[in-house]
mmCIF file of C-alpha atoms in Angstrom:
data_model
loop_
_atom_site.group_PDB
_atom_site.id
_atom_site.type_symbol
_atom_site.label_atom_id
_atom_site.label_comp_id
_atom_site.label_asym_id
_atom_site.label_seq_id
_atom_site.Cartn_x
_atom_site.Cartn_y
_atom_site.Cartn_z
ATOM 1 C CA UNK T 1 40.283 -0.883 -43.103
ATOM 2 C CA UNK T 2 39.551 1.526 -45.951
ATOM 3 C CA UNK T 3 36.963 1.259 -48.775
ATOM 4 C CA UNK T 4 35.884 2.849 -51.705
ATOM 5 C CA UNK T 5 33.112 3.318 -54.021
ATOM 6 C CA UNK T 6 32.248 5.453 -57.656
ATOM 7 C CA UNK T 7 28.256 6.698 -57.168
ATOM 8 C CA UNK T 8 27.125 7.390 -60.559
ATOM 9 C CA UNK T 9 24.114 10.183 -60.455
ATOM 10 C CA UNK T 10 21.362 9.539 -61.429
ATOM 11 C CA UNK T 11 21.316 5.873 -61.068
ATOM 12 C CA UNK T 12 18.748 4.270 -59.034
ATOM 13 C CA UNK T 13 19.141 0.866 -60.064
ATOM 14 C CA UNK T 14 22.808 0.943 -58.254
ATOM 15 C CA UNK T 15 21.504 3.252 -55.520
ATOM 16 C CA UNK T 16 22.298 1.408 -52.389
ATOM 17 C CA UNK T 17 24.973 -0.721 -53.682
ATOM 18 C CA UNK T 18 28.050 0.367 -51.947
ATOM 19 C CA UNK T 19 25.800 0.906 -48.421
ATOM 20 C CA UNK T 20 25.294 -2.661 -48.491
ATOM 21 C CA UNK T 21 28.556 -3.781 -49.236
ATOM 22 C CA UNK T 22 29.891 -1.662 -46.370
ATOM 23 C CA UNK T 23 26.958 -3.459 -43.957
ATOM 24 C CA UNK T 24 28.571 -6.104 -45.123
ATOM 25 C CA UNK T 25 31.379 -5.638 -44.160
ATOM 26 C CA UNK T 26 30.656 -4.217 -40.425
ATOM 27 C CA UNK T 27 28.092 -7.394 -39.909
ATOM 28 C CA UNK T 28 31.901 -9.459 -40.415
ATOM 29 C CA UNK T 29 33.335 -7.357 -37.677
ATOM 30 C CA UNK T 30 30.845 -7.980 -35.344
ATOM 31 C CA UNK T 31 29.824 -4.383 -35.039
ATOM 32 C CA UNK T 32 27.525 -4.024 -32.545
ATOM 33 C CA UNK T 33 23.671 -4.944 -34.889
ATOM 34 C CA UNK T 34 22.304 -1.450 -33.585
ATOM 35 C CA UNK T 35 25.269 0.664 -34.557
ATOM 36 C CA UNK T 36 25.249 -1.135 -37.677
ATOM 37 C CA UNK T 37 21.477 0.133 -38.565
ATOM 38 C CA UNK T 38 22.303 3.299 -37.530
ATOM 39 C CA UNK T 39 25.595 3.696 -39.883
ATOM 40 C CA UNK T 40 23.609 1.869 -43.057
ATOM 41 C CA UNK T 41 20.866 4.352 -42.784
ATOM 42 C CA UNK T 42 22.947 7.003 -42.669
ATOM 43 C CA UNK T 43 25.291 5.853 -45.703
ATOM 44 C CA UNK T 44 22.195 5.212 -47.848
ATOM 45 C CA UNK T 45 20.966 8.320 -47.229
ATOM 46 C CA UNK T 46 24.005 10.060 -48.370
ATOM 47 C CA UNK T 47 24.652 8.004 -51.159
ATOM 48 C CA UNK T 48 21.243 8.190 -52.223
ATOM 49 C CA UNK T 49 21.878 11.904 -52.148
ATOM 50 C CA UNK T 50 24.604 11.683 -54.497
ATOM 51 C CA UNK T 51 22.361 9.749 -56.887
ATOM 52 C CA UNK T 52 19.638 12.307 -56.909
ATOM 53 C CA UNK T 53 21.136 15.580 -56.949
ATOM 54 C CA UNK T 54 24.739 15.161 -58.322
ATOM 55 C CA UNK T 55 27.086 14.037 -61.378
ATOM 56 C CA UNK T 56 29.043 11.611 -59.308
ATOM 57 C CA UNK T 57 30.548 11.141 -56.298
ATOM 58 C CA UNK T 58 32.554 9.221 -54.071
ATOM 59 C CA UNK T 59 31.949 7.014 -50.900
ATOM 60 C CA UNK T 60 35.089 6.990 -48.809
ATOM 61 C CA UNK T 61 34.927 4.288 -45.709
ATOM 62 C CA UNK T 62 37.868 3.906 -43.093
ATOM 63 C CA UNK T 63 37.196 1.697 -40.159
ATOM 64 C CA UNK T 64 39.025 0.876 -36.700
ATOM 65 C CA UNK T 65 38.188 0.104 -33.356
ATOM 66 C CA UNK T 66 37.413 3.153 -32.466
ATOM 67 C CA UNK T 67 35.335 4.046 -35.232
ATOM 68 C CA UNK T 68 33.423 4.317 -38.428
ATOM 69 C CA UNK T 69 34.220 7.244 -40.524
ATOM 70 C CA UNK T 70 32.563 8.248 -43.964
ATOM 71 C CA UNK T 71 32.975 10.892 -46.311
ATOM 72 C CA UNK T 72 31.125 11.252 -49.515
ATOM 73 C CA UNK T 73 32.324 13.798 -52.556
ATOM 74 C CA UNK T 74 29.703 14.717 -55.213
ATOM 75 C CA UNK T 75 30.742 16.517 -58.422
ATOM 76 C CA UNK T 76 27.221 18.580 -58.577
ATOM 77 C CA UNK T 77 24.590 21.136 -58.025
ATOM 78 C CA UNK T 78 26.057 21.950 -54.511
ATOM 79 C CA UNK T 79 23.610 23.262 -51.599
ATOM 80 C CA UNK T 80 22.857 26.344 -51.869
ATOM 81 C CA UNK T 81 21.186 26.289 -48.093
ATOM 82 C CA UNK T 82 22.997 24.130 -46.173
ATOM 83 C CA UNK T 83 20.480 25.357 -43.055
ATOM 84 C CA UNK T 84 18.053 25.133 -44.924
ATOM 85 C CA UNK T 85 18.520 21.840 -46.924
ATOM 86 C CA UNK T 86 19.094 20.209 -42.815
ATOM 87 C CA UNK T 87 15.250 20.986 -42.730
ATOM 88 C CA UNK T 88 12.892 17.871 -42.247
ATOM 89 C CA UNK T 89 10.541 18.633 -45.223
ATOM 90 C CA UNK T 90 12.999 20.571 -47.358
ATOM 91 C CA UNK T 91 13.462 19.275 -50.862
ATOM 92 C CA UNK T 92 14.986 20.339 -53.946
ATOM 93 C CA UNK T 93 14.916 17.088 -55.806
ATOM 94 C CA UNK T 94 13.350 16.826 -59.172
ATOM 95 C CA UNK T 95 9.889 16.043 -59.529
ATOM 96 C CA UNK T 96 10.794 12.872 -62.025
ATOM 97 C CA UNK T 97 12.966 11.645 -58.501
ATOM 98 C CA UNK T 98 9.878 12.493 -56.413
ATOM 99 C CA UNK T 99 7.926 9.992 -58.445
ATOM 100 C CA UNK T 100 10.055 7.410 -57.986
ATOM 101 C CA UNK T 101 9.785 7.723 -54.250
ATOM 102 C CA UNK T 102 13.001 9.511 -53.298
ATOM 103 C CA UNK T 103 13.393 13.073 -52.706
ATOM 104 C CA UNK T 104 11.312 13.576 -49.641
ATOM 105 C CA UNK T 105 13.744 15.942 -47.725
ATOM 106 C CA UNK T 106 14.117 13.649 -44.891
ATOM 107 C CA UNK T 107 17.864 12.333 -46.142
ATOM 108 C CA UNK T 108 20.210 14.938 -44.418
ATOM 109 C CA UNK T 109 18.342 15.313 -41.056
ATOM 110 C CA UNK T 110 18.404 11.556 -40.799
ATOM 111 C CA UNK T 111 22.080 11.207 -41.446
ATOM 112 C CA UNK T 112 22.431 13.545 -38.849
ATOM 113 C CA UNK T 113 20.095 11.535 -36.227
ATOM 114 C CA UNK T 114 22.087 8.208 -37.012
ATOM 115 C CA UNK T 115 25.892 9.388 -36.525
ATOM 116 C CA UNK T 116 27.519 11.145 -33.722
ATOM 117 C CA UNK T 117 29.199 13.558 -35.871
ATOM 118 C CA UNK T 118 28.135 15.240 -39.096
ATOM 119 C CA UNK T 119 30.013 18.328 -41.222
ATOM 120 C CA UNK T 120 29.216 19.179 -44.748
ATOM 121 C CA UNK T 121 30.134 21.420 -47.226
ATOM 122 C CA UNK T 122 29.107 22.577 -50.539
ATOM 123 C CA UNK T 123 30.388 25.324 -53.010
ATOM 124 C CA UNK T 124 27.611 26.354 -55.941
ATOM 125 C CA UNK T 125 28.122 24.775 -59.264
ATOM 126 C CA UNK T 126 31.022 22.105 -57.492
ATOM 127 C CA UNK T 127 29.628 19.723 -55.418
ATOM 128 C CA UNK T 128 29.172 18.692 -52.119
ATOM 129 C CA UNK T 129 31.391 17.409 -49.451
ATOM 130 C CA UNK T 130 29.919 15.718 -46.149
ATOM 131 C CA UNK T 131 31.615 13.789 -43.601
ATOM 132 C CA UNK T 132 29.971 11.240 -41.014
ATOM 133 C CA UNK T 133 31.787 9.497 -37.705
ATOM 134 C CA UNK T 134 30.176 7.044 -35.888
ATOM 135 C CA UNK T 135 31.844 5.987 -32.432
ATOM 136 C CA UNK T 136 31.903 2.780 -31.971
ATOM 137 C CA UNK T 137 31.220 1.057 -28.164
#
């Protein structure tokens, strides 16, 4: 099964949206309730990423028995740290997304606690690139 989803940046009233329909979505295949936390909380994270620090992006979803695998394109900023951005703390959001509670540097090391397999890329002035796989049991 494959799904995808347009992130607009910048848009917090939508942030969320395609996470949820995804949950959705895994909830219908009886995905084990755990692994399904795990996988939401990773995807909002990343989309929510999207929304605060790029253009636009893309949520890609493909599911099978095996697993759950998601990767997310932003047209952006790009990281210029990647080590350091995968700090708990770390930050570079704007202080206008701080205020509205986002932002707190805790999105990319919590992606990586929730999946079993994490890569991401970013090129300066491009955008970013990460890919998530959960296994499933």
């Amino acid at each position: 099964m494959k799904m995808e989803y347009s992130i607009e940046g910048g848009d917090f009233t939508k942030a969320g949206l395609a996470s949820s329909a995804v949950k959705k979505v895994l909830k219908q295949l009886n995905i084990d309730p755990a692994q399904i936390k795990r996988i939401a909380v990773a995807m909002y994270e990343a989309e929510v990423n999207i929304v605060a620090h790029a253009y636009s992006g893309i949520m890609k979803v493909e599911i099978d028995a095996k697993k759950v695998y998601m990767r997310f394109v932003d047209k952006g900023p790009g990281i210029e740290n990647i080590d350091k951005a995968m700090e708990e703390g770390y930050s570079t959001a704007s202080e206008a997304v701080r205020q509205m509670g986002f932002g707190a540097g805790m999105g990319l090391p919590n992606i990586k606690k929730n999946v079993d397999e994490m890569k991401i890329s970013s090129e300066i002035n491009k955008g970013t690139t990460l890919e998530l796989t959960t296994f499933l049991n």
